[in-house]
PDB file of C-alpha atoms in Angstrom:
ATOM      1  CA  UNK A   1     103.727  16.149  70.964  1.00  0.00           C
ATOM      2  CA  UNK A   2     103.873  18.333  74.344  1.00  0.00           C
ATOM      3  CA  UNK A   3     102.191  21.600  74.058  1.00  0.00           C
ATOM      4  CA  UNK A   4     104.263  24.481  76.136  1.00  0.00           C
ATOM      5  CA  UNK A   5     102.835  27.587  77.983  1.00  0.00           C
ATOM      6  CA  UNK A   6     104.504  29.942  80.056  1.00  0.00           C
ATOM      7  CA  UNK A   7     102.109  32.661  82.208  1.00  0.00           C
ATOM      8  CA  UNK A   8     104.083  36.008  82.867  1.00  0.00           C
ATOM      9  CA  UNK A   9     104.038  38.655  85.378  1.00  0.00           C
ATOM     10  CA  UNK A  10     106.208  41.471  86.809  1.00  0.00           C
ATOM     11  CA  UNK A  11     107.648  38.902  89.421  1.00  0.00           C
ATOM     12  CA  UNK A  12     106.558  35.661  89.408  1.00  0.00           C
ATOM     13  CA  UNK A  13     105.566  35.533  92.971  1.00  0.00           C
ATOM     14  CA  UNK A  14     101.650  36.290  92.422  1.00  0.00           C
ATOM     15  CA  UNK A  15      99.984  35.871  89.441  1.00  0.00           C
ATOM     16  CA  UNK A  16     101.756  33.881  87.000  1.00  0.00           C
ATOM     17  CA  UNK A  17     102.414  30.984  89.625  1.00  0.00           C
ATOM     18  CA  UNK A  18      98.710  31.248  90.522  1.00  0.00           C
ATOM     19  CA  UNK A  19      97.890  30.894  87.260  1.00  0.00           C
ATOM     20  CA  UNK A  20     100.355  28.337  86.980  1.00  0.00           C
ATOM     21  CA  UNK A  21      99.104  26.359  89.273  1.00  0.00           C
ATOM     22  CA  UNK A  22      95.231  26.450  87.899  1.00  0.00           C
ATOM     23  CA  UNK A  23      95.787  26.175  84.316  1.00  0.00           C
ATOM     24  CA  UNK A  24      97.901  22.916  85.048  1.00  0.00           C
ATOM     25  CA  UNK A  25      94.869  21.421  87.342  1.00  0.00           C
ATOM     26  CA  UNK A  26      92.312  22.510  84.488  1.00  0.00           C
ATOM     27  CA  UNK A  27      94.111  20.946  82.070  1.00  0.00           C
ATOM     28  CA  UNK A  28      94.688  17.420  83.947  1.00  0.00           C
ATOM     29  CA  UNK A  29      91.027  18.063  84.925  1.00  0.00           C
ATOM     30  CA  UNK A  30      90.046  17.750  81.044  1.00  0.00           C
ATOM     31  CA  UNK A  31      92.837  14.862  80.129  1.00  0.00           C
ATOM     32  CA  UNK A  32      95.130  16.900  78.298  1.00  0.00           C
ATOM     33  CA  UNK A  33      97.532  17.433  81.424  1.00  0.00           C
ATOM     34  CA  UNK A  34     100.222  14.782  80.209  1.00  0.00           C
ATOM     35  CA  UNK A  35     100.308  16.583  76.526  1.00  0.00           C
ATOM     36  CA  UNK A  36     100.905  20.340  77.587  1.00  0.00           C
ATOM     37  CA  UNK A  37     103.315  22.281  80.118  1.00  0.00           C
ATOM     38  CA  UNK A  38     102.572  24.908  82.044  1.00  0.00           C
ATOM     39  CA  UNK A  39     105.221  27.289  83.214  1.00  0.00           C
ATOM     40  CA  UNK A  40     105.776  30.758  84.841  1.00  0.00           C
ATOM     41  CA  UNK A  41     108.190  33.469  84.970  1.00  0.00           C
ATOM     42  CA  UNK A  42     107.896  36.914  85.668  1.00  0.00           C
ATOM     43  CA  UNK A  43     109.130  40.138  83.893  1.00  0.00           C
ATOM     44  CA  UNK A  44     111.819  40.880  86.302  1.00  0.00           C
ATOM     45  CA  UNK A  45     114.105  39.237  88.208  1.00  0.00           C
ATOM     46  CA  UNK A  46     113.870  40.930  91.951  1.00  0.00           C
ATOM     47  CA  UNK A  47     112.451  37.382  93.161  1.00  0.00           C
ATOM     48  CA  UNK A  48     114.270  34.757  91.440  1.00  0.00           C
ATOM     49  CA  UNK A  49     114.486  31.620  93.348  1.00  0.00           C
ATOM     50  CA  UNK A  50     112.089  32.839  95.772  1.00  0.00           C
ATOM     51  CA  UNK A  51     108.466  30.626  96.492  1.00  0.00           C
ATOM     52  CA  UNK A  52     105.568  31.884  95.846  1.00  0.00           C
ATOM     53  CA  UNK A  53     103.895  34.605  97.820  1.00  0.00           C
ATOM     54  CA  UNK A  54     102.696  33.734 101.202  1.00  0.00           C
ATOM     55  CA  UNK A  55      99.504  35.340 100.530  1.00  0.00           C
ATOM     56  CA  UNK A  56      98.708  34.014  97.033  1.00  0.00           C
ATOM     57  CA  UNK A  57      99.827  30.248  97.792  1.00  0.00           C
ATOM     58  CA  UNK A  58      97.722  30.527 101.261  1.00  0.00           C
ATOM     59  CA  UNK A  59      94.782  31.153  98.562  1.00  0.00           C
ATOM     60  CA  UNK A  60      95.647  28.481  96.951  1.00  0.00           C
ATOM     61  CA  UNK A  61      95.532  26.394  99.457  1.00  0.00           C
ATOM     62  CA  UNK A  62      92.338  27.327 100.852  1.00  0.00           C
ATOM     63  CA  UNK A  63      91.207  25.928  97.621  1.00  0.00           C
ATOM     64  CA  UNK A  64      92.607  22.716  97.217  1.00  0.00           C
ATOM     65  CA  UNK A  65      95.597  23.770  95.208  1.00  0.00           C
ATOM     66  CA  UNK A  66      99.413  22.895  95.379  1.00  0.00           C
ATOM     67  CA  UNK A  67     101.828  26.035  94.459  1.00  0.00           C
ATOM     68  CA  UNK A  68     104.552  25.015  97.484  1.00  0.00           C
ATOM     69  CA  UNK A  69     106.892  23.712  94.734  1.00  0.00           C
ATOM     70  CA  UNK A  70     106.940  26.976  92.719  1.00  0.00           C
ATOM     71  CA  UNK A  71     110.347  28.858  93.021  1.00  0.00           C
ATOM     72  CA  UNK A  72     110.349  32.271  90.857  1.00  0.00           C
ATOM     73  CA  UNK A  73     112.326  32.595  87.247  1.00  0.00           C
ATOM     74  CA  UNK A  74     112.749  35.342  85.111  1.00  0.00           C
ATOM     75  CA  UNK A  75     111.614  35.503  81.623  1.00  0.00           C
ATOM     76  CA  UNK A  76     114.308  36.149  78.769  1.00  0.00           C
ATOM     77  CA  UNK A  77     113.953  36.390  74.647  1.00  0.00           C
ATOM     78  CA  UNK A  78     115.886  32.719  74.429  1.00  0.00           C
ATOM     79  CA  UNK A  79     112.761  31.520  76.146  1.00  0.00           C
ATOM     80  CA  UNK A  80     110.104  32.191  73.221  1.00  0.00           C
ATOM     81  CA  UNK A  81     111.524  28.719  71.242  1.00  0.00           C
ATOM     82  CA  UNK A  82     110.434  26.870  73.702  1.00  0.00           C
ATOM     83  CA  UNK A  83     106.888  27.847  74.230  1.00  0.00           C
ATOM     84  CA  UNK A  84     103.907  27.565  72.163  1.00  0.00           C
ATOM     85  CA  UNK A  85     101.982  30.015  73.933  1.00  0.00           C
ATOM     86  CA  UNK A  86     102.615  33.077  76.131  1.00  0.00           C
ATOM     87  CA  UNK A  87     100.438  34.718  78.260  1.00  0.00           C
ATOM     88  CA  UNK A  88     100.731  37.729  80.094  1.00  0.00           C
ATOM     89  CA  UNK A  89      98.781  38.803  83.038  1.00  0.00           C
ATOM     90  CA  UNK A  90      98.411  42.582  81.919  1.00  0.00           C
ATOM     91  CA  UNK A  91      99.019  45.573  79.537  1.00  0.00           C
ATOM     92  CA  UNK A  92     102.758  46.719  81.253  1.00  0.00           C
ATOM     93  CA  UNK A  93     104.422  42.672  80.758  1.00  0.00           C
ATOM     94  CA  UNK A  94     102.308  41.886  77.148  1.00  0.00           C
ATOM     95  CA  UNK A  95     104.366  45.334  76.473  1.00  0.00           C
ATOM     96  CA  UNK A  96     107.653  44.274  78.065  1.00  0.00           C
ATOM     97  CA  UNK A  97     107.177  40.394  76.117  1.00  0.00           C
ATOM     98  CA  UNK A  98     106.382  41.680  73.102  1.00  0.00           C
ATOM     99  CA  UNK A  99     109.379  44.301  73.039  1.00  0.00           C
ATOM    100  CA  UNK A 100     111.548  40.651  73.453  1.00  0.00           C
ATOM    101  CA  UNK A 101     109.871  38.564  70.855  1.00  0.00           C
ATOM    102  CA  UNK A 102     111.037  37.551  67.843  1.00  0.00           C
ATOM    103  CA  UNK A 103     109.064  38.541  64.850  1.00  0.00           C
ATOM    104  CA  UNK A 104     105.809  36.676  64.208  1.00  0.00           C
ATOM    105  CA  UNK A 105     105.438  35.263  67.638  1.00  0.00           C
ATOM    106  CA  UNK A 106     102.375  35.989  69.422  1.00  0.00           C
ATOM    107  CA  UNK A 107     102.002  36.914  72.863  1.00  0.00           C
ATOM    108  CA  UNK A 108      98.641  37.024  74.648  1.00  0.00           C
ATOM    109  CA  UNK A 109      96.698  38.480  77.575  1.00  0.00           C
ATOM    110  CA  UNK A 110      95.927  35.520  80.292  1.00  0.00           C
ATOM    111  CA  UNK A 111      92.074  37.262  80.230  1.00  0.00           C
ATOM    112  CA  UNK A 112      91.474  37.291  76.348  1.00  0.00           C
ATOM    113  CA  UNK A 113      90.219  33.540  77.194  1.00  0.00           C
ATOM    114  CA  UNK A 114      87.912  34.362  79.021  1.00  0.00           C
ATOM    115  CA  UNK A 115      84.599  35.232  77.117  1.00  0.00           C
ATOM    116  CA  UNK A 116      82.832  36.903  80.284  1.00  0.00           C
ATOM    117  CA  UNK A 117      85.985  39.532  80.180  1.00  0.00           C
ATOM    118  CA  UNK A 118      85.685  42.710  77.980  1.00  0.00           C
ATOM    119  CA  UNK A 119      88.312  43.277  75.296  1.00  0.00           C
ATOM    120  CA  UNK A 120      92.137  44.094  77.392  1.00  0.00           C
ATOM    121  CA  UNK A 121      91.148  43.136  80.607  1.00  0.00           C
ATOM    122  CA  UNK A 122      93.906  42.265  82.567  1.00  0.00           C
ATOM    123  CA  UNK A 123      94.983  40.570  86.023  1.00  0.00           C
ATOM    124  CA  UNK A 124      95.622  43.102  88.393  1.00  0.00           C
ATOM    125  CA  UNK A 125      98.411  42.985  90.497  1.00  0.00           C
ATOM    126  CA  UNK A 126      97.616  41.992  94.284  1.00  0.00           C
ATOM    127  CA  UNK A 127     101.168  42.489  95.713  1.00  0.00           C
ATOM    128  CA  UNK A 128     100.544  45.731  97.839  1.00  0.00           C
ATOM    129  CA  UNK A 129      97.024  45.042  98.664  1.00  0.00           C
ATOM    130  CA  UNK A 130      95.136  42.883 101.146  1.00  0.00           C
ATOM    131  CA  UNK A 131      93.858  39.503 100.702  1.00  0.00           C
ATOM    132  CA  UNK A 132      90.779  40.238  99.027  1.00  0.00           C
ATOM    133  CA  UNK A 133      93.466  41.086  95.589  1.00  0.00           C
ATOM    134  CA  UNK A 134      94.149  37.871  95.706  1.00  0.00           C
ATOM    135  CA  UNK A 135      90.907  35.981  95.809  1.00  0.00           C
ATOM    136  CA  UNK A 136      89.927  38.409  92.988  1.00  0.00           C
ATOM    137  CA  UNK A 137      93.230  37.216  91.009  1.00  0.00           C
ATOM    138  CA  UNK A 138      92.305  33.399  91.750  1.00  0.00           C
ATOM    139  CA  UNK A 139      88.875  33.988  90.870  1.00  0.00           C
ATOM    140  CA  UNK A 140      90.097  35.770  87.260  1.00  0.00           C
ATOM    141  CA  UNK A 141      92.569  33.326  86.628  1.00  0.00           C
ATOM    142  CA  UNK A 142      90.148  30.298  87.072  1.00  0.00           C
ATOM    143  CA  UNK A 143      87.629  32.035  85.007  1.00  0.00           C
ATOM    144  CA  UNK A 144      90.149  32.442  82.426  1.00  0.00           C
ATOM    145  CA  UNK A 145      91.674  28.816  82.761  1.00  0.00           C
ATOM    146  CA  UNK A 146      88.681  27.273  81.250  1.00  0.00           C
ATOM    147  CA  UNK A 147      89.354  29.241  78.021  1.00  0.00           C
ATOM    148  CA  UNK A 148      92.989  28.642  77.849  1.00  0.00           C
ATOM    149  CA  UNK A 149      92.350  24.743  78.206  1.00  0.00           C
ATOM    150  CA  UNK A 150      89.663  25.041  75.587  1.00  0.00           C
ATOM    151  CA  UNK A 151      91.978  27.008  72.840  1.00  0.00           C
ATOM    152  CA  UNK A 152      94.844  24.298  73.868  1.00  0.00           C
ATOM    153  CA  UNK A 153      92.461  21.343  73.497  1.00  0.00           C
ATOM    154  CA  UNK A 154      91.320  22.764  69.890  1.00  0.00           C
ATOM    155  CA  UNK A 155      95.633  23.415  69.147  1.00  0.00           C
ATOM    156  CA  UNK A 156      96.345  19.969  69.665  1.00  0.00           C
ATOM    157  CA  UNK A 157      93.337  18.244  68.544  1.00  0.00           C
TER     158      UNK A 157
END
């Protein structure tokens, strides 16, 4: 059995591929990273095909991570069958996912994994900002990460 996740922002140029790219390297980290998937898309679709941010993957970089592969996709409602979880970085794309889900699926924040984080704490969006956004996205999202992989590991036993 393969375990799905897609992590959603407005674009998929920042966040979601950062968190992307962490959640996959926790979860090989821990063994599970040949029994789950971990996807991105954003919201929108201003950036499809696009890589990654030159700013967030030069984070990434700096700390040992891959994103150069990443190339940006839009989310749509056809999607949600293919996932097991969805995560969204913050309060405007849960909104936006939810308004496409099906009944009974549940879509979550990225953040509500992390136990340090107080209840609807999101991932704020670095795009008009200055580097420092960024390391405090990479720093959320690897926070975060640890809970995801925990949650998955307990899904698929």
């Amino acid at each position: 059995m393969t375990y799905r996740i897609c992590v959603v922002c407005m674009g998929n140029i920042c966040r979601s591929p950062m968190a992307e790219v962490v959640l996959r390297r926790v979860l090989e980290d821990r063994g599970l990273g040949k029994q789950v998937v971990v996807e991105s898309a954003g919201t929108g679709g201003w950036h499809v095909g696009e890589p990654m941010d030159e700013r967030a993957l030069g984070i990434l970089t700096e700390r040992g991570y891959d994103g150069a592969a990443h190339r940006a996709r839009q989310f749509t409602a056809d999607w949600f069958d293919r996932y097991d979880l969805v995560l969204a970085m913050d309060r405007d794309n849960l909104a936006n996912l939810r308004r496409l889900a099906p009944p009974g699926v549940e879509v979550r924040l990225f953040r509500s994994f992390d136990p340090a984080a107080p209840s609807g704490a999101e991932v704020p969006d670095p795009y008009y900002g200055g580097r420092e956004g960024f390391e405090e996205v990479l720093s959320l999202v690897e926070s975060a990460a640890e809970g995801v992989a925990k949650h998955v590991a307990d899904e698929i036993g």
